[in-house]
Short mmCIF file of C-alpha atoms in Angstrom, two decimals:
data_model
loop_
_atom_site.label_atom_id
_atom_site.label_comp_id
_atom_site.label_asym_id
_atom_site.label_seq_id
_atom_site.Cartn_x
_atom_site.Cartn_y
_atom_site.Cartn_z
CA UNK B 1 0.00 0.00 0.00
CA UNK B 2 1.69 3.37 -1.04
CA UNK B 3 0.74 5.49 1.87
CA UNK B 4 3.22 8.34 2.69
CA UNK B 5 3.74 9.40 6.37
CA UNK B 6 5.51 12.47 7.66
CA UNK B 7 6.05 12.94 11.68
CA UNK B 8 7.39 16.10 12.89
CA UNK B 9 9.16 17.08 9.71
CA UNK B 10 11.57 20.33 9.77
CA UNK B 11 13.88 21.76 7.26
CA UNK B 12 16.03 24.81 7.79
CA UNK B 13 18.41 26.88 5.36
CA UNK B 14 21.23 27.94 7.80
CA UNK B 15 18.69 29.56 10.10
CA UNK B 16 15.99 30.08 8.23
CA UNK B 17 13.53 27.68 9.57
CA UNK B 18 10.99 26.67 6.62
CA UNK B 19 9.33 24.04 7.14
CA UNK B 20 8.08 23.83 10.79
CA UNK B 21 6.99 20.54 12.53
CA UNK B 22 4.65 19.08 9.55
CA UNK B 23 2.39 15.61 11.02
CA UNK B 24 0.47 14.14 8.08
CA UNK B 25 -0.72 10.91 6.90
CA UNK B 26 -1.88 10.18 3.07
CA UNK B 27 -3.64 6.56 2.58
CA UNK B 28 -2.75 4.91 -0.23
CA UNK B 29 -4.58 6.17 -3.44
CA UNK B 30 -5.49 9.48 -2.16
CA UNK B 31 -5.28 12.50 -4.22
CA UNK B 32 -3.80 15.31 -2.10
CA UNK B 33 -3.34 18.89 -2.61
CA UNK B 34 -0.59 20.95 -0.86
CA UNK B 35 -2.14 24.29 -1.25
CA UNK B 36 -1.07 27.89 -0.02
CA UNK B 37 0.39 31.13 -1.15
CA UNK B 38 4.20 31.80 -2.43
CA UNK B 39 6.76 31.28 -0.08
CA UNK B 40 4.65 28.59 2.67
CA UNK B 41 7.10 25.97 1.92
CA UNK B 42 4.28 23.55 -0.03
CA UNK B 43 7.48 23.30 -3.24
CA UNK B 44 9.93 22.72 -0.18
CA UNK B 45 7.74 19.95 1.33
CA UNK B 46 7.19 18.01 -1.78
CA UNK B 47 10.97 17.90 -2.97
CA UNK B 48 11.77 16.29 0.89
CA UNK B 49 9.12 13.60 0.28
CA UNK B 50 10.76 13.41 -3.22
CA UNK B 51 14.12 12.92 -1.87
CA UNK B 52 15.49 16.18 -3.96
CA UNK B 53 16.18 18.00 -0.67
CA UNK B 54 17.32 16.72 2.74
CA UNK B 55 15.20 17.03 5.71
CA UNK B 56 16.52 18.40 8.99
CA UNK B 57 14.60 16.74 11.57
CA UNK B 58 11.65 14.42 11.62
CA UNK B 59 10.76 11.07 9.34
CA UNK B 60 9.55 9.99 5.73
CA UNK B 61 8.00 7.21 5.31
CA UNK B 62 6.70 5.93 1.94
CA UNK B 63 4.82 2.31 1.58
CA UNK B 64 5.78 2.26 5.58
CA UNK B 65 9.38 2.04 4.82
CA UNK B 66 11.65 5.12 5.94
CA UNK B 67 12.66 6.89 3.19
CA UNK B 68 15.12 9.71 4.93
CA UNK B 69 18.42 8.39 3.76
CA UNK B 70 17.19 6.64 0.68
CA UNK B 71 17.93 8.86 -3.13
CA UNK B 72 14.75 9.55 -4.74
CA UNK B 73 15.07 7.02 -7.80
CA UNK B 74 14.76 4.33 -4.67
CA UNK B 75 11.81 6.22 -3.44
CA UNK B 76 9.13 4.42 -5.92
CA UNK B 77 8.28 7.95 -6.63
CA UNK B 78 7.95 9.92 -10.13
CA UNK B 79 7.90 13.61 -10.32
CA UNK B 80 6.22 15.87 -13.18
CA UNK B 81 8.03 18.95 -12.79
CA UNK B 82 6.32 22.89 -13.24
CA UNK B 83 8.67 23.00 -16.53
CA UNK B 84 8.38 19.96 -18.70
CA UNK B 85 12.59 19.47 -19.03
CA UNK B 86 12.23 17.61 -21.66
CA UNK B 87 15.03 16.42 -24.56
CA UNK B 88 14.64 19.38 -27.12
CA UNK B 89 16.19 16.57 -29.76
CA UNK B 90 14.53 13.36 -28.91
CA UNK B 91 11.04 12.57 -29.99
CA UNK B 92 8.45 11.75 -27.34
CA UNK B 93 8.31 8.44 -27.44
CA UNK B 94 12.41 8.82 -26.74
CA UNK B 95 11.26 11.27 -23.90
CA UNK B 96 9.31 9.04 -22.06
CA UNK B 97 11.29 5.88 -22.62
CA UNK B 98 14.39 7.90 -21.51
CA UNK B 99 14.34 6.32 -18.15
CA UNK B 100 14.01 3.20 -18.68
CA UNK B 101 16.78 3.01 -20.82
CA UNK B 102 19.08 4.47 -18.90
CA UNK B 103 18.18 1.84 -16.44
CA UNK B 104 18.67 -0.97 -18.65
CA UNK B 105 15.01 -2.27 -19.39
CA UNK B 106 14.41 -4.35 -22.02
CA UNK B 107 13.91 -2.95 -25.50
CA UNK B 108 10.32 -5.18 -25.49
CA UNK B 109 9.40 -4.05 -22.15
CA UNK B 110 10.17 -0.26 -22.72
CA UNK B 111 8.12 -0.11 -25.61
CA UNK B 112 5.31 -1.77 -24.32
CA UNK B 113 5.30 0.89 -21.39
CA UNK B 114 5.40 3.83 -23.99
CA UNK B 115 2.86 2.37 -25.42
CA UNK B 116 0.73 1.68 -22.60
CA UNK B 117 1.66 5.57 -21.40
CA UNK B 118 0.59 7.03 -24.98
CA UNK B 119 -2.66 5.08 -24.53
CA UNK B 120 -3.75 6.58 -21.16
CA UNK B 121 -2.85 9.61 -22.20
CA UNK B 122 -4.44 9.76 -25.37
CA UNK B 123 -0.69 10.71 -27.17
CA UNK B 124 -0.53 7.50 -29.89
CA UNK B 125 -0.17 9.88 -32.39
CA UNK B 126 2.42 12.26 -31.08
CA UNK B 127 5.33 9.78 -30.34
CA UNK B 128 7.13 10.65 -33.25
CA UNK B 129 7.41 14.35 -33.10
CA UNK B 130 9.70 16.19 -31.04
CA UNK B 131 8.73 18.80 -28.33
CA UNK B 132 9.32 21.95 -30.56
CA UNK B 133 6.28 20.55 -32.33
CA UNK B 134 3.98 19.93 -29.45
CA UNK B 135 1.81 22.63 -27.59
CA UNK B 136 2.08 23.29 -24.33
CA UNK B 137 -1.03 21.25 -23.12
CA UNK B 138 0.81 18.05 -25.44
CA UNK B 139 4.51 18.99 -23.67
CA UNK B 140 3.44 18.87 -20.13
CA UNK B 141 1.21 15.20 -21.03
CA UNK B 142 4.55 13.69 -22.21
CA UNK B 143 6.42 15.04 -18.95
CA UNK B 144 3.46 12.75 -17.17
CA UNK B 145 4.08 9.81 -19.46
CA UNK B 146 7.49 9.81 -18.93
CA UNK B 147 6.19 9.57 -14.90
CA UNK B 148 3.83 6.98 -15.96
CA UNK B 149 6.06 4.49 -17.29
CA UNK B 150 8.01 4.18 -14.37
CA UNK B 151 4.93 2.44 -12.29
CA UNK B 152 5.91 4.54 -9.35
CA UNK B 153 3.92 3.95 -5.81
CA UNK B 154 3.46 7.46 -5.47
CA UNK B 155 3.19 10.38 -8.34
CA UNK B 156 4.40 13.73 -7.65
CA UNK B 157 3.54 17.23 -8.79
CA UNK B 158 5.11 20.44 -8.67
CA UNK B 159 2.55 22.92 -9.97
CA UNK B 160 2.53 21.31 -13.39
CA UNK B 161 -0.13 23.68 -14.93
CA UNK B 162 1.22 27.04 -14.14
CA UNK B 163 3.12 27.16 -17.30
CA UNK B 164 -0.21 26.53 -19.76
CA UNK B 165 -2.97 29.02 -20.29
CA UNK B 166 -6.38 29.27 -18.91
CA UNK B 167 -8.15 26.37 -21.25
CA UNK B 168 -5.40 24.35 -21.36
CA UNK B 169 -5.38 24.53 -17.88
CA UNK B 170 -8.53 23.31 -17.65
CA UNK B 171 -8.42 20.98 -20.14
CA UNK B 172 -5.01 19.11 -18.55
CA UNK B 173 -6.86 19.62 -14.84
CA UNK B 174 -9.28 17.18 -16.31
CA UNK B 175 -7.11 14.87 -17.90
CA UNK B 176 -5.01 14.28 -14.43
CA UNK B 177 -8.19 14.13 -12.57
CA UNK B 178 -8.99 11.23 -15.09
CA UNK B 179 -5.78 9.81 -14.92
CA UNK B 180 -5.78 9.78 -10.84
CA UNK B 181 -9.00 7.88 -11.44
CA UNK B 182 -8.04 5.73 -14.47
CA UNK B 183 -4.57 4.67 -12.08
CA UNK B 184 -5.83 4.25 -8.36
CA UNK B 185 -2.62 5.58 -7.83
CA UNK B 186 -1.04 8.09 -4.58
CA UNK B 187 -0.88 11.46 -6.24
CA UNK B 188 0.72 14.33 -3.91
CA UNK B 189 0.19 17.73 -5.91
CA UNK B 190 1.56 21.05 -5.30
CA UNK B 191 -0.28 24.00 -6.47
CA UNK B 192 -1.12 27.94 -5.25
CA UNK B 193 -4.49 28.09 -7.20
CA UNK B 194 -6.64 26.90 -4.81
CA UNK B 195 -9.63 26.18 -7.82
CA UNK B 196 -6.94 23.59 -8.94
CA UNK B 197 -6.93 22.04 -5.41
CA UNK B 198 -10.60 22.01 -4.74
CA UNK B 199 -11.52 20.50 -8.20
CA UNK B 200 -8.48 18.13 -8.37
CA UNK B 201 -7.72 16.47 -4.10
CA UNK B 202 -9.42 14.13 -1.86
CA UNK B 203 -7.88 15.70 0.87
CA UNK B 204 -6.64 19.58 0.84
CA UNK B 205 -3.14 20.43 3.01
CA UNK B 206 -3.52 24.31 3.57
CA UNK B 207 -0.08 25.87 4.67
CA UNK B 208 1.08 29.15 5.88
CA UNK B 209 4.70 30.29 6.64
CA UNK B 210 5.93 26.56 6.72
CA UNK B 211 3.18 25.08 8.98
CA UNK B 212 -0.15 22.70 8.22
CA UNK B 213 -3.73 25.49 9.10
CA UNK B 214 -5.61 22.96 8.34
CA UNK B 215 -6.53 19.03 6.33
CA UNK B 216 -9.38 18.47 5.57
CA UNK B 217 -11.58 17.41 1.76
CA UNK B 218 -12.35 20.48 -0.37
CA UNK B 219 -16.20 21.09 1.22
CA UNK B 220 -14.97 20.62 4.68
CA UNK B 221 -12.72 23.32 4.14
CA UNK B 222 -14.95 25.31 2.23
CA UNK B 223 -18.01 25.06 4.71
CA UNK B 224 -16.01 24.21 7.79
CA UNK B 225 -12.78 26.54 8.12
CA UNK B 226 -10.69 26.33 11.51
CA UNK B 227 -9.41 30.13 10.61
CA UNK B 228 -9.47 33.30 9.01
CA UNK B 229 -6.20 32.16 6.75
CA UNK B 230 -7.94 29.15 5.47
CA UNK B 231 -11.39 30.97 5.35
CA UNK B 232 -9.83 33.93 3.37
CA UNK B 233 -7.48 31.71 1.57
CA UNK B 234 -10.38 28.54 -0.05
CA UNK B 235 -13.46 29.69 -1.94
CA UNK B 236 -13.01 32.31 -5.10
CA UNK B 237 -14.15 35.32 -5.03
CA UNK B 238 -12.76 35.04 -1.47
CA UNK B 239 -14.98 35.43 1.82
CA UNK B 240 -15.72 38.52 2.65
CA UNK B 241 -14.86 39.91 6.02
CA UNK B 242 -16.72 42.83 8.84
CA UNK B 243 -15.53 43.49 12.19
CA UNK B 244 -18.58 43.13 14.62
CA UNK B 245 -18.89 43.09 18.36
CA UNK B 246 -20.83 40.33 20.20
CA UNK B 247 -23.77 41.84 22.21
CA UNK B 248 -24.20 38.33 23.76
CA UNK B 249 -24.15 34.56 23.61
CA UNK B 250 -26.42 31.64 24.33
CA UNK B 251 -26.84 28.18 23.62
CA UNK B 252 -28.78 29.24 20.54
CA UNK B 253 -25.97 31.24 19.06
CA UNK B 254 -24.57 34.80 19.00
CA UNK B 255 -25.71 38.08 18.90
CA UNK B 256 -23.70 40.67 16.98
CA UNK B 257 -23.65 44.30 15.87
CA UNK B 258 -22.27 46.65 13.43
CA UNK B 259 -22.13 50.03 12.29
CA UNK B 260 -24.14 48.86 9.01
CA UNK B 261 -26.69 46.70 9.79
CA UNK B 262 -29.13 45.84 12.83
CA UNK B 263 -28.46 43.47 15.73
CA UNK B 264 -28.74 39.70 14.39
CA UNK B 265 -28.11 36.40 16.30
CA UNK B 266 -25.43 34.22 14.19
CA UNK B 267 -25.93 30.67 14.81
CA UNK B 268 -22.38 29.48 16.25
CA UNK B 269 -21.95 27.79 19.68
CA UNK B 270 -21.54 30.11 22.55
CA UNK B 271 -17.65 28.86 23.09
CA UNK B 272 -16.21 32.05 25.11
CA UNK B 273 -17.71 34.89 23.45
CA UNK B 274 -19.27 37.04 25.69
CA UNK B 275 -20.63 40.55 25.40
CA UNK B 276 -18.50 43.35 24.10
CA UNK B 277 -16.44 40.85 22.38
CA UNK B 278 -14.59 42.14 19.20
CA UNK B 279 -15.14 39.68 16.37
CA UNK B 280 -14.67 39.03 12.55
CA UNK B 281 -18.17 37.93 10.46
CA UNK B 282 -17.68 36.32 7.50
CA UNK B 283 -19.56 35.92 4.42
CA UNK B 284 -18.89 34.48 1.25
CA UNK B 285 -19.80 36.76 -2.05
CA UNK B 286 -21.78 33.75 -3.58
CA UNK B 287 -24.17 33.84 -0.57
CA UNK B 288 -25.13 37.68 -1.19
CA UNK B 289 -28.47 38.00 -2.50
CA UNK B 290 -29.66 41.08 -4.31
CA UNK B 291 -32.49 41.81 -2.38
CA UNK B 292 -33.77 42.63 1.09
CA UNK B 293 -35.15 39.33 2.10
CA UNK B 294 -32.19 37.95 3.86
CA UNK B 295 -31.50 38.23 7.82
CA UNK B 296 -28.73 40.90 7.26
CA UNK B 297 -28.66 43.62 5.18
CA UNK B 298 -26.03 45.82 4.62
CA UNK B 299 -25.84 48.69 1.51
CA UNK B 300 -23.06 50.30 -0.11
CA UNK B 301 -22.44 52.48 -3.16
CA UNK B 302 -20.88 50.04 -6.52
CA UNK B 303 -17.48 50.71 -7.04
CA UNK B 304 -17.43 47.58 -9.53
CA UNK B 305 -19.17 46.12 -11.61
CA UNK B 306 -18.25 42.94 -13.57
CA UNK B 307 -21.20 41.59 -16.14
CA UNK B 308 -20.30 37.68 -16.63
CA UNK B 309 -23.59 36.27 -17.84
CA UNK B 310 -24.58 33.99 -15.56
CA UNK B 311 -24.18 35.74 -12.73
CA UNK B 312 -22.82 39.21 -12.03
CA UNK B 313 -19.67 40.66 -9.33
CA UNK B 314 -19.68 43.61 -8.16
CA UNK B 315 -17.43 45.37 -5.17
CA UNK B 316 -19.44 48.02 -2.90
CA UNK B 317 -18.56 49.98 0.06
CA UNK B 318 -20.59 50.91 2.71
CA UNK B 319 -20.96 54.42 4.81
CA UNK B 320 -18.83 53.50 7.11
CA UNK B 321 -15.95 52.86 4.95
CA UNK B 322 -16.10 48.80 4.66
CA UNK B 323 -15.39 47.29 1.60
CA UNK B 324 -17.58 43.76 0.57
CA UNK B 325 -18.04 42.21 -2.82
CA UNK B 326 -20.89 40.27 -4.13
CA UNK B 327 -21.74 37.43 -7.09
CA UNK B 328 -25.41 38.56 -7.55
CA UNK B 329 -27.90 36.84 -10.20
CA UNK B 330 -26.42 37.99 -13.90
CA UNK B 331 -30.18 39.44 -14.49
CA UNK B 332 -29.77 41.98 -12.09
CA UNK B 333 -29.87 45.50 -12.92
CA UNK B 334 -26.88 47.62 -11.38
CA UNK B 335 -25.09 50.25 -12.61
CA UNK B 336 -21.65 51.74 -11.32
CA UNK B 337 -21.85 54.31 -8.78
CA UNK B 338 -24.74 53.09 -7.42
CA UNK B 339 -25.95 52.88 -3.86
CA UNK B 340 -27.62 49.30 -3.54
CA UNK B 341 -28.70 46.66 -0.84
CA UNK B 342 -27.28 43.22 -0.23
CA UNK B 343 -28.67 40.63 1.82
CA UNK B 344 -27.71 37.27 3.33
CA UNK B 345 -28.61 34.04 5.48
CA UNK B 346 -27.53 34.14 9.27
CA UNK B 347 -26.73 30.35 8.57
CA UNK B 348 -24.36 31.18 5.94
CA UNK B 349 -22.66 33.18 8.50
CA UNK B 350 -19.10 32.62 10.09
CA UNK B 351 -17.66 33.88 12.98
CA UNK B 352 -13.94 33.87 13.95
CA UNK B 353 -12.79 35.67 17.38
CA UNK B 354 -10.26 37.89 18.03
CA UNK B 355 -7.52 34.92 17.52
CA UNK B 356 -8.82 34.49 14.17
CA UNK B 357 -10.18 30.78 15.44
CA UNK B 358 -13.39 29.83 14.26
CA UNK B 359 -16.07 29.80 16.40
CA UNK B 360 -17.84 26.70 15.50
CA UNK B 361 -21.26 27.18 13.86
CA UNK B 362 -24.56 25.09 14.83
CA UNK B 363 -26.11 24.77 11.05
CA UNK B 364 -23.40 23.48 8.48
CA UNK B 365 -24.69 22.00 5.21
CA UNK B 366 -24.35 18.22 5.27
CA UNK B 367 -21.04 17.05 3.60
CA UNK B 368 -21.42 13.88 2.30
CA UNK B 369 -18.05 11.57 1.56
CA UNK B 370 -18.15 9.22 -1.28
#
């Protein structure tokens, strides 16, 4: 079973301490996602499991054998890189056969492989050209192949899709989503765009300045996050955040107020918030509704206004000077400039305290696992 384990995991340069104290466990076959802004160490992390960089404290373990000492082509591991480095002179099906040969495989074998590789990736027809004649979409598919062929126990990926544009993105999302399914097989995947991880993991790693915020699958995190890093961080547009003081607490939830809209309970447990506490509401722009009808209202003057057809964004600020956006039904009239009213759900509601911890709410929509 090709289950990766890492217990207290550290890794300094001189003393810059990067990677701080990282406890995970990923069951064999999972898809995860390493996900977080530039510079949280989520590159760093992957190359240790990889075997590319030493660690400085802690333990690896891949298929429950320590790994900490071992070079990565003992690893059973196979990395697809954020540039495709591949062979500007060899065709593909040279590319991906490269490392088998170099390892002395059978000439029968190899191309059996390639051609198993070029079938799951839909590529039969490419193997004789050479890179220069590829797109990017068909460059970064051989770069997997060549991963492929080495039947590795786990597959790893640096943020293989930063290089392509926005529909090729897509379109290669889907095919390693397919191929994750098509293969069974452990795929670790590093990426900053956190659409990529929500569409793509099982499981979501979110990581900030070296340390894990939070695990959890891409609803959990979505519906359920621990913080105002991961809450601000998952979810595109991202959430929207108010400061508000508590004007009480019970057992049915939390009352709060603000300088734009009325006194509203929020249904969250009553943890330690008491009265006069200061504390952050957020609200995600998807759960705005254009109209009045909601629990909270709040109204603000349109300082954008994006029409996208389906639906439409727009960023408003109210009198007091705070700043929300919206994703509003595309039918709706609004005009820049204008002073309009937004509404939303209590139970759509978070509330984080003055830690930035979430304060755990009472009504979550039902996440259902597969």
């Amino acid at each position: 079973m090709a289950n990766v384990q890492l217990r207290d995991v550290h890794k300094s340069f001189g003393a810059t301490h990067i990677i701080k104290g990282i406890d995970l466990e990923i069951a064999h076959g999972e898809f995860v996602v390493f996900v977080g802004p530039s510079g949280c160490g989520k590159s760093t992390l992957l190359r240790m499991i990889a075997g590319l960089e030493d660690i400085t404290s802690g333990e690896i373990s891949i298929k429950d054998r320590v790994v900490n000492d071992l070079p990565p082509k003992d690893r059973g591991i196979a990395m697809v890189f954020q540039s495709y480095a591949l062979f500007p002179h060899m065709t593909v099906r040279q590319n991906v056969g490269f490392g088998l040969k170099i390892n002395n495989t059978p000439p029968a074998e190899l191309e059996s492989r390639v051609n198993e590789a070029a079938r799951i990736l839909k590529m039969e027809n490419l193997l004789d050209r050479k890179p220069s004649q590829l797109s990017g979409g068909q460059r970064q598919r051989v770069a997997i192949g060549r991963a492929i062929v080495r039947n590795p126990e786990v597959f790893l990926f640096d943020e293989p899709l930063s290089n392509l544009d926005a529909a090729l993105r897509v379109n290669t999302r889907a095919e390693i989503a397919k191929l994750h399914n098509d293969l069974g097989a452990t795929m670790i995947y590093v990426t900053h765009d956190q659409v990529e991880a929500m569409t793509l993991a099982d499981k979501i790693v979110v990581l900030e300045a070296g340390k894990i915020r939070q695990v959890g699958s891409p609803l959990e995190l979505y519906h359920k996050p621990n913080n105002l890093f991961v809450a601000g961080f998952i979810g595109s547009p991202k959430m929207n955040f108010m400061e508000v003081e508590a004007v009480s607490s019970s057992a049915s939830g939390v009352i709060i107020k603000s300088a734009d809209f009325t006194e509203q309970r929020i249904p969250v447990a009553k943890g330690n918030v008491k009265a006069g506490d200061k504390l952050t509401l957020g609200i995600r722009p998807e759960n705005m509704r254009a109209d009045t009808k909601g629990d909270l209202k709040i109204s603000g003057k349109m300082e954008l206004v994006e029409h996208l057809g389906h639906e439409t964004f727009v960023e408003a600020k109210t009198k007091s000077g705070v700043s929300f956006t919206g994703l509003i039904d595309g039918e709706t009239l609004v005009k820049l400039g204008q002073d309009m009213a937004l509404s939303f759900k209590a139970n759509d509601c978070h509330l984080f305290d003055a830690a930035g911890e979430a304060v755990h709410r009472l009504k979550v929509p039902e996440i259902v696992h597969a």
